[in-house]
Amino acid sequence: DTAVSQTPKYLVTQMGNDKSIKCEQNLGHDTMYWYKQDSKKFLKIMFSYNNKELIINETVPNRFSPKSPDKAHLNLHINSLELGDSAVYFCASSQDGAGTDTQYFGPGTRLTVL
Amino acid sequence: AQTVTQSQPEMSVQEAETVTLSCTYDTSENNYYLFWYKQPPSRQMILVIRQEAYKQQNATENRFSVNFQKAAKSFSLKISDSQLGDTAMYFCAFSRRNDYKLSFGAGTTVTVRA
């Protein structure tokens, strides 16, 4: 059983389009995250949610809007896609968000904006 | 903000030999958590090992062990008896209580040669 899953795994789209990435975890965790891995492989936090509440929004443009319909899901919607949004986006989850628990990552979504 | 530094962009090791990856971090906190994650070409992020700062004993996980030097703020990873499947990018990461995020180093690409 996949612990943290993301769909789609690959996403190719044109500049200006709107797209969504979905994330689901079946670990019963309380906290979920979105990370962005850029072309140099650097990983940076974008958002953190704890019990469906936004905890961290790390200076991400307003075009990115996360939504957590329940504790097991955290989706990422991106409006008006730009070339610079091309990256790999990782969803992760942990039992709690206090920093004590290991984060488990999804397989990543490679977004390519043309 | 916490910073994590991995000073070795790339390392190469012969199969069955040992390689050590360095990681230093900067924090004024006393209680925090350190991690090594592995990212093989499949791009999946896999936890290798985790260390709690309050524990003096170095963490070990099969062929992977760390040398945690709290005073020096150093957290190196040793891979013993390297295997071809260890070929991957390795990321050092830092977290503290109530952080709700991991702060990553830039990564070290390890290539195991047959």
XYZ file of C-alpha atoms in Angstrom:
228
model
C 0.000 0.000 0.000
C 1.380 3.385 -0.957
C 1.797 5.569 2.117
C 1.872 8.993 0.436
C 0.600 9.193 -3.115
C 0.498 12.067 -5.584
C -1.278 12.494 -8.891
C -0.241 13.100 -11.524
C 3.413 12.042 -11.549
C 4.096 14.133 -14.636
C 2.384 17.289 -15.784
C 3.221 19.195 -18.953
C 1.291 22.362 -19.651
C 1.388 25.754 -21.326
C 2.171 29.057 -19.663
C -0.911 30.743 -18.302
C -2.845 27.552 -17.628
C -4.227 26.466 -14.246
C -3.378 23.035 -12.868
C -3.818 20.968 -9.711
C -1.739 18.311 -8.005
C -3.409 15.946 -5.560
C -1.870 14.301 -2.529
C -3.228 11.611 -0.245
C -1.688 9.847 2.753
C -2.993 6.671 4.369
C -0.691 6.817 7.393
C -3.157 8.547 9.683
C -0.802 11.517 10.029
C -1.912 14.920 11.279
C 0.465 17.099 9.289
C 1.039 17.443 5.557
C 3.493 19.489 3.522
C 4.305 20.696 0.042
C 7.948 21.077 -0.992
C 9.392 22.378 -4.246
C 12.573 20.916 -5.727
C 14.099 23.237 -8.311
C 16.303 22.436 -11.272
C 19.394 22.418 -9.035
C 17.705 19.827 -6.816
C 17.319 22.258 -3.931
C 14.326 21.416 -1.734
C 12.318 24.115 -0.047
C 9.139 24.093 2.011
C 6.123 25.786 0.472
C 3.227 24.988 2.814
C 2.499 23.051 5.977
C -0.909 21.997 7.225
C -1.698 20.591 10.644
C -5.157 19.102 11.177
C -6.361 20.863 8.012
C -5.130 24.261 9.180
C -2.469 26.227 7.330
C 0.608 26.591 9.518
C 3.318 27.687 7.108
C 3.127 29.681 3.894
C 6.740 30.218 3.011
C 6.614 33.320 0.796
C 4.912 31.475 -2.004
C 3.165 33.564 -4.705
C -0.596 33.887 -4.387
C -0.960 31.881 -7.591
C -0.314 28.800 -5.444
C -3.270 27.799 -3.290
C -3.224 24.680 -1.141
C -6.430 23.062 0.039
C -6.872 20.409 2.689
C -10.384 18.932 2.536
C -9.497 16.495 5.328
C -6.435 15.334 7.241
C -5.586 12.705 4.637
C -5.554 15.029 1.635
C -3.612 18.121 0.651
C -4.030 19.440 -2.856
C -2.064 22.163 -4.602
C -3.696 24.401 -7.180
C -1.570 26.662 -9.329
C -3.057 29.522 -11.347
C -1.535 31.290 -14.346
C 1.441 28.991 -14.592
C 4.819 30.564 -15.364
C 8.018 29.096 -16.787
C 9.680 29.424 -13.367
C 7.100 27.100 -11.841
C 8.722 24.168 -13.626
C 10.012 21.927 -10.837
C 9.323 18.738 -8.952
C 6.684 19.152 -6.257
C 6.725 16.791 -3.308
C 3.965 16.137 -0.849
C 4.950 14.775 2.572
C 3.279 13.884 5.839
C 4.272 13.335 9.461
C 2.501 12.146 12.558
C 2.596 15.611 14.070
C 4.171 18.855 13.023
C 6.180 19.520 16.122
C 9.402 18.553 14.420
C 9.742 15.329 16.323
C 8.423 13.003 13.664
C 9.884 11.797 10.434
C 8.366 13.169 7.251
C 7.366 10.635 4.620
C 7.420 11.810 1.038
C 5.267 11.085 -1.972
C 6.824 10.165 -5.322
C 6.837 13.751 -6.560
C 5.128 15.466 -9.477
C 7.360 16.782 -12.233
C 5.723 19.928 -13.598
C 6.962 21.292 -16.894
C 5.640 24.636 -18.090
C 6.191 25.370 -21.783
C 16.625 30.774 9.985
C 18.400 27.480 10.170
C 21.014 26.774 7.509
C 22.285 23.377 6.483
C 25.514 23.083 4.508
C 26.693 20.123 2.499
C 30.103 21.026 1.145
C 30.582 18.049 -1.186
C 28.500 18.332 -4.374
C 29.664 14.932 -5.657
C 31.430 11.858 -4.350
C 32.456 8.610 -5.984
C 33.186 5.338 -4.214
C 34.140 1.827 -5.239
C 31.659 -0.911 -4.480
C 32.221 -2.445 -1.016
C 34.186 0.570 0.197
C 33.195 3.268 2.668
C 32.221 6.851 1.963
C 31.521 9.687 4.375
C 29.278 12.645 3.562
C 29.612 15.833 5.535
C 26.880 18.106 6.833
C 27.090 21.137 9.080
C 24.239 23.229 10.365
C 23.712 26.462 12.149
C 21.258 26.859 14.998
C 20.975 28.456 18.402
C 18.504 25.801 19.529
C 19.418 23.024 21.907
C 16.648 20.596 20.988
C 16.372 19.669 17.321
C 16.343 16.769 14.900
C 18.624 15.837 12.039
C 17.938 13.572 9.100
C 19.581 12.070 6.073
C 17.359 11.417 3.099
C 18.310 9.522 -0.042
C 16.965 10.418 -3.488
C 17.792 7.783 -6.108
C 17.211 8.407 -9.835
C 13.588 7.355 -9.295
C 13.346 10.712 -7.390
C 11.581 9.138 -4.411
C 12.754 10.708 -1.126
C 13.681 7.934 1.294
C 14.616 8.382 4.941
C 18.038 6.912 5.650
C 18.607 7.848 9.257
C 17.393 10.212 11.958
C 19.114 11.672 15.016
C 17.644 13.492 18.009
C 20.009 16.185 19.257
C 19.393 15.311 22.899
C 20.720 11.798 22.306
C 24.478 11.520 22.533
C 24.559 8.090 20.940
C 25.079 8.140 17.198
C 22.232 6.658 15.183
C 22.882 3.549 13.098
C 20.778 1.845 10.470
C 22.402 -1.249 8.980
C 25.269 -0.025 6.773
C 24.462 3.628 7.466
C 25.746 5.437 10.530
C 26.193 9.027 11.588
C 28.850 10.923 13.472
C 26.929 13.575 15.392
C 29.139 16.253 16.916
C 26.755 18.643 18.662
C 29.319 21.193 19.774
C 30.758 21.391 16.281
C 27.260 21.342 14.729
C 28.319 18.532 12.451
C 26.288 15.544 11.282
C 28.158 13.310 8.848
C 26.823 10.149 7.230
C 28.982 7.076 6.731
C 27.967 4.462 4.187
C 29.840 1.209 4.765
C 30.197 -1.641 2.290
C 28.796 0.570 -0.490
C 26.422 -1.093 -2.927
C 25.408 -0.091 -6.438
C 21.929 0.629 -5.118
C 23.360 3.334 -2.862
C 23.913 5.515 -5.929
C 21.720 8.539 -5.227
C 21.632 12.114 -4.070
C 21.815 12.416 -0.286
C 20.256 15.311 1.574
C 20.944 16.399 5.110
C 17.948 18.031 6.796
C 17.210 19.874 10.038
C 14.053 20.354 12.026
C 13.176 21.709 15.438
C 10.132 21.468 17.649
C 7.150 23.384 16.261
C 9.013 24.130 13.057
C 6.503 22.409 10.770
C 9.180 22.015 8.090
C 12.484 20.456 7.147
C 15.384 22.690 6.105
C 17.539 20.880 3.571
C 21.147 21.117 2.492
C 22.022 21.346 -1.188
C 22.648 17.602 -1.447
C 25.590 15.344 -2.297
C 25.492 13.077 -5.322
C 27.047 9.705 -4.518
C 28.057 7.367 -7.317
C 29.016 3.798 -6.460
C 31.334 2.264 -9.079
C 31.301 -1.457 -9.861
